[in-house]
Amino acid sequence: KRLMGIDYGYKRVGIALTDPLRIAAQGLTVLQNDSKLLSEIAKLCLEKDVEKVIVGLPNSLKGGASAQTAKVDNFIVDLKARLPVPVLAWDERYSTKIVERTLIAADVSRAKRKLVVDKLAAAFILQDYLEHERKT
C-alpha cells in the first residue's frame, strides 16, 4: 500500500506517491483544479493502491492559519467525504518555495519549473511526512 501526497493550489494540484515500501516519495502528476479534481484523485487512489492521503496545509510562518488555509481545509473536508481512505493535513509552510529555489539553482527554465513545481512540492510534503513517520 502507498501513501499519496497532495499540494493543493488555486489552478493546479500536485500529486505524489510513495513507493510500495514507503521509502521515498516521487512526484506523479499535476491535475487541474476543476470540477473533475475529486474524481481524478479518487481514481488515482484506487489505481495506485493508496492507503492514506497527506494534504499539505499552508500555515503561516508563525504556524497559524494563512489566507489559503481555509480553502485547503474545505478541500480536505470534500476529499474525506469522497475517499475511502484516511486524509491527513500536514504542515507545508515552505514546500513550494524550497522546490522553486532548488529548481532555479539547478538552472531549470521558468517554463519547465511551472510544469513540475506542484508535483515536486507534493513529493516534498510526502517525504517530510514519511520521515516524521519513521521517527515516531
Short mmCIF file of N, CA and C in Angstrom, two decimals:
data_model
loop_
_atom_site.label_atom_id
_atom_site.label_comp_id
_atom_site.label_asym_id
_atom_site.label_seq_id
_atom_site.Cartn_x
_atom_site.Cartn_y
_atom_site.Cartn_z
N LYS A 1 0.84 -1.19 0.00
CA LYS A 1 0.00 0.00 0.00
C LYS A 1 0.89 1.25 0.00
N ARG A 2 0.43 2.26 -0.72
CA ARG A 2 1.18 3.50 -0.87
C ARG A 2 0.51 4.65 -0.12
N LEU A 3 1.27 5.72 0.04
CA LEU A 3 0.73 6.98 0.52
C LEU A 3 0.71 7.95 -0.65
N MET A 4 -0.26 8.86 -0.63
CA MET A 4 -0.34 9.91 -1.65
C MET A 4 -0.15 11.25 -0.97
N GLY A 5 0.62 12.12 -1.61
CA GLY A 5 0.80 13.48 -1.14
C GLY A 5 0.14 14.43 -2.10
N ILE A 6 -0.47 15.50 -1.57
CA ILE A 6 -1.16 16.47 -2.41
C ILE A 6 -0.70 17.88 -2.03
N ASP A 7 -0.32 18.64 -3.05
CA ASP A 7 -0.04 20.07 -2.90
C ASP A 7 -1.17 20.81 -3.61
N TYR A 8 -2.09 21.35 -2.83
CA TYR A 8 -3.30 21.98 -3.37
C TYR A 8 -3.02 23.42 -3.76
N GLY A 9 -3.44 23.79 -4.97
CA GLY A 9 -3.30 25.16 -5.44
C GLY A 9 -4.56 25.63 -6.13
N TYR A 10 -4.67 26.94 -6.31
CA TYR A 10 -5.86 27.52 -6.95
C TYR A 10 -6.10 26.96 -8.34
N LYS A 11 -5.02 26.82 -9.13
CA LYS A 11 -5.14 26.37 -10.52
C LYS A 11 -4.73 24.92 -10.71
N ARG A 12 -3.64 24.54 -10.04
CA ARG A 12 -3.07 23.21 -10.23
C ARG A 12 -2.89 22.51 -8.89
N VAL A 13 -2.97 21.17 -8.93
CA VAL A 13 -2.82 20.35 -7.73
C VAL A 13 -1.75 19.30 -8.01
N GLY A 14 -0.67 19.36 -7.25
CA GLY A 14 0.41 18.40 -7.42
C GLY A 14 0.10 17.11 -6.68
N ILE A 15 0.44 15.99 -7.30
CA ILE A 15 0.20 14.67 -6.73
C ILE A 15 1.52 13.90 -6.69
N ALA A 16 1.79 13.28 -5.55
CA ALA A 16 2.98 12.45 -5.38
C ALA A 16 2.58 11.13 -4.73
N LEU A 17 3.41 10.12 -4.93
CA LEU A 17 3.18 8.80 -4.32
C LEU A 17 4.46 8.29 -3.70
N THR A 18 4.30 7.44 -2.70
CA THR A 18 5.45 6.71 -2.19
C THR A 18 5.60 5.44 -3.01
N ASP A 19 6.77 4.85 -2.90
CA ASP A 19 6.93 3.50 -3.44
C ASP A 19 6.17 2.56 -2.50
N PRO A 20 5.93 1.30 -2.90
CA PRO A 20 5.16 0.39 -2.05
C PRO A 20 5.79 0.14 -0.67
N LEU A 21 7.11 0.28 -0.56
CA LEU A 21 7.77 0.07 0.74
C LEU A 21 7.81 1.34 1.58
N ARG A 22 7.30 2.43 1.04
CA ARG A 22 7.26 3.73 1.73
C ARG A 22 8.64 4.25 2.11
N ILE A 23 9.57 4.09 1.21
CA ILE A 23 10.92 4.59 1.45
C ILE A 23 11.06 6.01 0.92
N ALA A 24 10.52 6.25 -0.26
CA ALA A 24 10.69 7.55 -0.90
C ALA A 24 9.41 8.02 -1.57
N ALA A 25 9.27 9.34 -1.64
CA ALA A 25 8.15 9.95 -2.34
C ALA A 25 8.62 10.46 -3.68
N GLN A 26 7.76 10.34 -4.68
CA GLN A 26 8.10 10.79 -6.02
C GLN A 26 6.91 11.50 -6.63
N GLY A 27 7.17 12.63 -7.30
CA GLY A 27 6.10 13.35 -7.97
C GLY A 27 5.46 12.48 -9.03
N LEU A 28 4.13 12.48 -9.09
CA LEU A 28 3.42 11.66 -10.06
C LEU A 28 2.84 12.49 -11.20
N THR A 29 2.04 13.49 -10.86
CA THR A 29 1.36 14.26 -11.89
C THR A 29 0.87 15.59 -11.33
N VAL A 30 0.38 16.43 -12.22
CA VAL A 30 -0.27 17.68 -11.83
C VAL A 30 -1.66 17.65 -12.45
N LEU A 31 -2.66 17.88 -11.61
CA LEU A 31 -4.05 17.90 -12.06
C LEU A 31 -4.56 19.34 -12.07
N GLN A 32 -5.48 19.63 -12.96
CA GLN A 32 -6.10 20.94 -12.98
C GLN A 32 -7.13 20.99 -11.84
N ASN A 33 -7.20 22.12 -11.17
CA ASN A 33 -8.17 22.29 -10.10
C ASN A 33 -9.50 22.71 -10.73
N ASP A 34 -10.27 21.69 -11.10
CA ASP A 34 -11.57 21.93 -11.73
C ASP A 34 -12.59 20.96 -11.17
N SER A 35 -13.74 20.88 -11.80
CA SER A 35 -14.84 20.06 -11.29
C SER A 35 -14.53 18.56 -11.29
N LYS A 36 -13.51 18.13 -12.03
CA LYS A 36 -13.15 16.70 -12.09
C LYS A 36 -12.10 16.32 -11.05
N LEU A 37 -11.58 17.29 -10.31
CA LEU A 37 -10.44 17.04 -9.43
C LEU A 37 -10.68 15.90 -8.43
N LEU A 38 -11.76 15.94 -7.69
CA LEU A 38 -12.00 14.91 -6.67
C LEU A 38 -12.13 13.52 -7.29
N SER A 39 -12.83 13.42 -8.41
CA SER A 39 -12.98 12.10 -9.04
C SER A 39 -11.64 11.61 -9.60
N GLU A 40 -10.80 12.51 -10.10
CA GLU A 40 -9.48 12.10 -10.59
C GLU A 40 -8.59 11.61 -9.45
N ILE A 41 -8.67 12.28 -8.31
CA ILE A 41 -7.88 11.84 -7.15
C ILE A 41 -8.40 10.49 -6.66
N ALA A 42 -9.71 10.32 -6.60
CA ALA A 42 -10.30 9.05 -6.16
C ALA A 42 -9.87 7.91 -7.09
N LYS A 43 -9.86 8.18 -8.38
CA LYS A 43 -9.44 7.18 -9.37
C LYS A 43 -7.97 6.80 -9.17
N LEU A 44 -7.12 7.80 -8.97
CA LEU A 44 -5.69 7.53 -8.73
C LEU A 44 -5.49 6.71 -7.46
N CYS A 45 -6.25 7.03 -6.42
CA CYS A 45 -6.13 6.28 -5.16
C CYS A 45 -6.44 4.80 -5.38
N LEU A 46 -7.45 4.53 -6.16
CA LEU A 46 -7.83 3.15 -6.45
C LEU A 46 -6.78 2.46 -7.32
N GLU A 47 -6.38 3.12 -8.40
CA GLU A 47 -5.40 2.55 -9.33
C GLU A 47 -4.04 2.29 -8.69
N LYS A 48 -3.63 3.18 -7.81
CA LYS A 48 -2.28 3.11 -7.23
C LYS A 48 -2.25 2.46 -5.85
N ASP A 49 -3.38 1.89 -5.41
CA ASP A 49 -3.45 1.19 -4.13
C ASP A 49 -3.01 2.08 -2.96
N VAL A 50 -3.64 3.24 -2.88
CA VAL A 50 -3.29 4.23 -1.85
C VAL A 50 -4.03 3.91 -0.55
N GLU A 51 -3.27 3.94 0.54
CA GLU A 51 -3.82 3.63 1.87
C GLU A 51 -4.14 4.90 2.68
N LYS A 52 -3.43 6.00 2.39
CA LYS A 52 -3.61 7.23 3.15
C LYS A 52 -3.20 8.40 2.27
N VAL A 53 -3.90 9.54 2.42
CA VAL A 53 -3.59 10.74 1.65
C VAL A 53 -3.13 11.83 2.61
N ILE A 54 -2.02 12.47 2.26
CA ILE A 54 -1.44 13.55 3.04
C ILE A 54 -1.57 14.83 2.23
N VAL A 55 -2.28 15.81 2.77
CA VAL A 55 -2.51 17.07 2.06
C VAL A 55 -1.71 18.17 2.75
N GLY A 56 -0.92 18.89 1.98
CA GLY A 56 -0.15 19.99 2.53
C GLY A 56 -1.05 21.12 2.99
N LEU A 57 -0.86 21.54 4.24
CA LEU A 57 -1.64 22.63 4.81
C LEU A 57 -0.75 23.86 4.91
N PRO A 58 -1.09 24.92 4.19
CA PRO A 58 -0.23 26.10 4.13
C PRO A 58 -0.41 27.04 5.33
N ASN A 59 0.19 26.67 6.44
CA ASN A 59 0.15 27.53 7.62
C ASN A 59 1.00 28.77 7.40
N SER A 60 0.77 29.78 8.21
CA SER A 60 1.58 31.00 8.13
C SER A 60 2.98 30.71 8.68
N LEU A 61 3.88 31.65 8.51
CA LEU A 61 5.23 31.46 9.00
C LEU A 61 5.28 31.23 10.50
N LYS A 62 4.30 31.78 11.24
CA LYS A 62 4.25 31.60 12.69
C LYS A 62 3.51 30.33 13.09
N GLY A 63 2.99 29.59 12.12
CA GLY A 63 2.33 28.32 12.41
C GLY A 63 0.82 28.39 12.46
N GLY A 64 0.24 29.58 12.38
CA GLY A 64 -1.21 29.71 12.40
C GLY A 64 -1.80 29.61 11.01
N ALA A 65 -3.09 29.90 10.93
CA ALA A 65 -3.79 29.82 9.65
C ALA A 65 -3.35 30.95 8.73
N SER A 66 -3.28 30.64 7.44
CA SER A 66 -2.97 31.64 6.43
C SER A 66 -4.22 31.87 5.59
N ALA A 67 -4.15 32.78 4.66
CA ALA A 67 -5.30 33.04 3.78
C ALA A 67 -5.71 31.79 3.01
N GLN A 68 -4.75 30.99 2.63
CA GLN A 68 -5.01 29.78 1.84
C GLN A 68 -5.49 28.61 2.71
N THR A 69 -5.23 28.67 4.02
CA THR A 69 -5.54 27.55 4.90
C THR A 69 -7.02 27.16 4.85
N ALA A 70 -7.92 28.12 4.87
CA ALA A 70 -9.36 27.82 4.86
C ALA A 70 -9.76 27.09 3.58
N LYS A 71 -9.19 27.49 2.44
CA LYS A 71 -9.50 26.82 1.17
C LYS A 71 -9.02 25.37 1.19
N VAL A 72 -7.83 25.16 1.74
CA VAL A 72 -7.30 23.79 1.81
C VAL A 72 -8.12 22.97 2.81
N ASP A 73 -8.53 23.58 3.92
CA ASP A 73 -9.39 22.88 4.88
C ASP A 73 -10.69 22.42 4.22
N ASN A 74 -11.30 23.29 3.40
CA ASN A 74 -12.53 22.91 2.69
C ASN A 74 -12.27 21.77 1.71
N PHE A 75 -11.13 21.84 1.02
CA PHE A 75 -10.76 20.78 0.09
C PHE A 75 -10.60 19.45 0.84
N ILE A 76 -9.97 19.50 2.01
CA ILE A 76 -9.77 18.28 2.82
C ILE A 76 -11.11 17.69 3.24
N VAL A 77 -12.06 18.53 3.63
CA VAL A 77 -13.40 18.05 4.00
C VAL A 77 -14.05 17.34 2.81
N ASP A 78 -13.97 17.96 1.63
CA ASP A 78 -14.53 17.35 0.42
C ASP A 78 -13.83 16.04 0.08
N LEU A 79 -12.51 16.02 0.24
CA LEU A 79 -11.73 14.81 -0.07
C LEU A 79 -12.09 13.68 0.89
N LYS A 80 -12.21 13.99 2.17
CA LYS A 80 -12.59 12.97 3.16
C LYS A 80 -13.95 12.36 2.84
N ALA A 81 -14.88 13.19 2.35
CA ALA A 81 -16.21 12.70 2.01
C ALA A 81 -16.17 11.81 0.77
N ARG A 82 -15.18 11.99 -0.08
CA ARG A 82 -15.10 11.28 -1.36
C ARG A 82 -14.26 10.01 -1.30
N LEU A 83 -13.24 9.99 -0.43
CA LEU A 83 -12.29 8.88 -0.43
C LEU A 83 -12.56 7.87 0.69
N PRO A 84 -12.29 6.59 0.41
CA PRO A 84 -12.48 5.57 1.43
C PRO A 84 -11.23 5.36 2.31
N VAL A 85 -10.26 6.27 2.21
CA VAL A 85 -9.02 6.15 2.99
C VAL A 85 -8.85 7.40 3.85
N PRO A 86 -8.04 7.30 4.92
CA PRO A 86 -7.81 8.48 5.76
C PRO A 86 -7.13 9.61 4.98
N VAL A 87 -7.51 10.84 5.30
CA VAL A 87 -6.91 12.04 4.71
C VAL A 87 -6.39 12.89 5.87
N LEU A 88 -5.09 13.20 5.84
CA LEU A 88 -4.47 13.98 6.90
C LEU A 88 -3.91 15.29 6.36
N ALA A 89 -3.97 16.32 7.18
CA ALA A 89 -3.33 17.60 6.84
C ALA A 89 -1.90 17.57 7.38
N TRP A 90 -0.97 18.15 6.62
CA TRP A 90 0.44 18.17 7.02
C TRP A 90 1.02 19.56 6.74
N ASP A 91 1.70 20.12 7.72
CA ASP A 91 2.28 21.45 7.60
C ASP A 91 3.23 21.51 6.40
N GLU A 92 2.98 22.45 5.50
CA GLU A 92 3.80 22.55 4.29
C GLU A 92 4.31 23.98 4.08
N ARG A 93 4.58 24.67 5.15
CA ARG A 93 4.91 26.09 5.07
C ARG A 93 5.86 26.49 3.96
N TYR A 94 6.93 25.76 3.77
CA TYR A 94 7.96 26.21 2.82
C TYR A 94 8.10 25.32 1.59
N SER A 95 7.26 24.32 1.41
CA SER A 95 7.49 23.31 0.37
C SER A 95 7.65 23.89 -1.03
N THR A 96 6.71 24.70 -1.48
CA THR A 96 6.78 25.22 -2.85
C THR A 96 7.99 26.13 -3.03
N LYS A 97 8.25 27.00 -2.05
CA LYS A 97 9.39 27.91 -2.15
C LYS A 97 10.71 27.14 -2.20
N ILE A 98 10.84 26.12 -1.38
CA ILE A 98 12.07 25.32 -1.37
C ILE A 98 12.26 24.63 -2.71
N VAL A 99 11.19 24.05 -3.24
CA VAL A 99 11.27 23.37 -4.54
C VAL A 99 11.61 24.37 -5.64
N GLU A 100 10.97 25.54 -5.63
CA GLU A 100 11.27 26.55 -6.65
C GLU A 100 12.73 26.98 -6.60
N ARG A 101 13.24 27.22 -5.40
CA ARG A 101 14.64 27.64 -5.27
C ARG A 101 15.59 26.54 -5.72
N THR A 102 15.25 25.30 -5.42
CA THR A 102 16.08 24.17 -5.86
C THR A 102 16.11 24.09 -7.38
N LEU A 103 14.97 24.27 -8.02
CA LEU A 103 14.90 24.22 -9.48
C LEU A 103 15.65 25.39 -10.12
N ILE A 104 15.54 26.57 -9.51
CA ILE A 104 16.28 27.73 -10.01
C ILE A 104 17.78 27.48 -9.89
N ALA A 105 18.20 26.95 -8.75
CA ALA A 105 19.62 26.65 -8.55
C ALA A 105 20.13 25.61 -9.55
N ALA A 106 19.22 24.73 -9.99
CA ALA A 106 19.58 23.72 -10.99
C ALA A 106 19.45 24.27 -12.41
N ASP A 107 19.17 25.56 -12.53
CA ASP A 107 19.08 26.25 -13.82
C ASP A 107 17.95 25.70 -14.71
N VAL A 108 16.84 25.32 -14.07
CA VAL A 108 15.67 24.85 -14.82
C VAL A 108 14.90 26.09 -15.29
N SER A 109 14.52 26.12 -16.55
CA SER A 109 13.84 27.28 -17.10
C SER A 109 12.49 27.52 -16.41
N ARG A 110 12.04 28.76 -16.47
CA ARG A 110 10.77 29.13 -15.85
C ARG A 110 9.62 28.27 -16.39
N ALA A 111 9.59 28.03 -17.69
CA ALA A 111 8.52 27.22 -18.31
C ALA A 111 8.54 25.79 -17.77
N LYS A 112 9.71 25.20 -17.66
CA LYS A 112 9.82 23.83 -17.15
C LYS A 112 9.50 23.77 -15.66
N ARG A 113 9.90 24.81 -14.92
CA ARG A 113 9.59 24.84 -13.47
C ARG A 113 8.09 24.83 -13.26
N LYS A 114 7.37 25.60 -14.08
CA LYS A 114 5.91 25.68 -13.95
C LYS A 114 5.25 24.31 -14.13
N LEU A 115 5.84 23.48 -14.97
CA LEU A 115 5.28 22.15 -15.25
C LEU A 115 5.49 21.16 -14.12
N VAL A 116 6.56 21.34 -13.33
CA VAL A 116 6.90 20.31 -12.34
C VAL A 116 6.82 20.76 -10.89
N VAL A 117 6.77 22.05 -10.63
CA VAL A 117 6.89 22.53 -9.25
C VAL A 117 5.79 21.96 -8.35
N ASP A 118 4.57 21.82 -8.83
CA ASP A 118 3.47 21.36 -7.98
C ASP A 118 3.63 19.90 -7.58
N LYS A 119 4.01 19.04 -8.53
CA LYS A 119 4.18 17.63 -8.16
C LYS A 119 5.43 17.43 -7.31
N LEU A 120 6.45 18.24 -7.51
CA LEU A 120 7.65 18.14 -6.66
C LEU A 120 7.36 18.67 -5.25
N ALA A 121 6.52 19.70 -5.14
CA ALA A 121 6.11 20.18 -3.83
C ALA A 121 5.30 19.10 -3.10
N ALA A 122 4.45 18.39 -3.83
CA ALA A 122 3.68 17.28 -3.23
C ALA A 122 4.63 16.19 -2.74
N ALA A 123 5.67 15.91 -3.53
CA ALA A 123 6.66 14.90 -3.11
C ALA A 123 7.42 15.37 -1.88
N PHE A 124 7.74 16.66 -1.82
CA PHE A 124 8.44 17.22 -0.67
C PHE A 124 7.60 17.07 0.60
N ILE A 125 6.31 17.40 0.50
CA ILE A 125 5.38 17.26 1.63
C ILE A 125 5.31 15.80 2.08
N LEU A 126 5.15 14.91 1.12
CA LEU A 126 5.02 13.49 1.43
C LEU A 126 6.30 12.92 2.02
N GLN A 127 7.45 13.34 1.51
CA GLN A 127 8.73 12.87 2.05
C GLN A 127 8.91 13.35 3.50
N ASP A 128 8.49 14.57 3.77
CA ASP A 128 8.56 15.11 5.13
C ASP A 128 7.69 14.27 6.07
N TYR A 129 6.49 13.92 5.61
CA TYR A 129 5.60 13.07 6.40
C TYR A 129 6.24 11.70 6.64
N LEU A 130 6.83 11.11 5.60
CA LEU A 130 7.47 9.80 5.74
C LEU A 130 8.59 9.84 6.78
N GLU A 131 9.39 10.87 6.74
CA GLU A 131 10.48 10.99 7.70
C GLU A 131 9.95 11.14 9.12
N HIS A 132 8.88 11.89 9.29
CA HIS A 132 8.26 12.01 10.60
C HIS A 132 7.71 10.66 11.07
N GLU A 133 7.07 9.94 10.16
CA GLU A 133 6.50 8.63 10.48
C GLU A 133 7.60 7.64 10.92
N ARG A 134 8.77 7.70 10.29
CA ARG A 134 9.89 6.83 10.65
C ARG A 134 10.41 7.13 12.06
N LYS A 135 10.41 8.41 12.42
CA LYS A 135 10.93 8.82 13.73
C LYS A 135 10.01 8.45 14.88
N THR A 136 8.70 8.33 14.57
CA THR A 136 7.74 8.07 15.66
C THR A 136 7.28 6.64 15.69
#
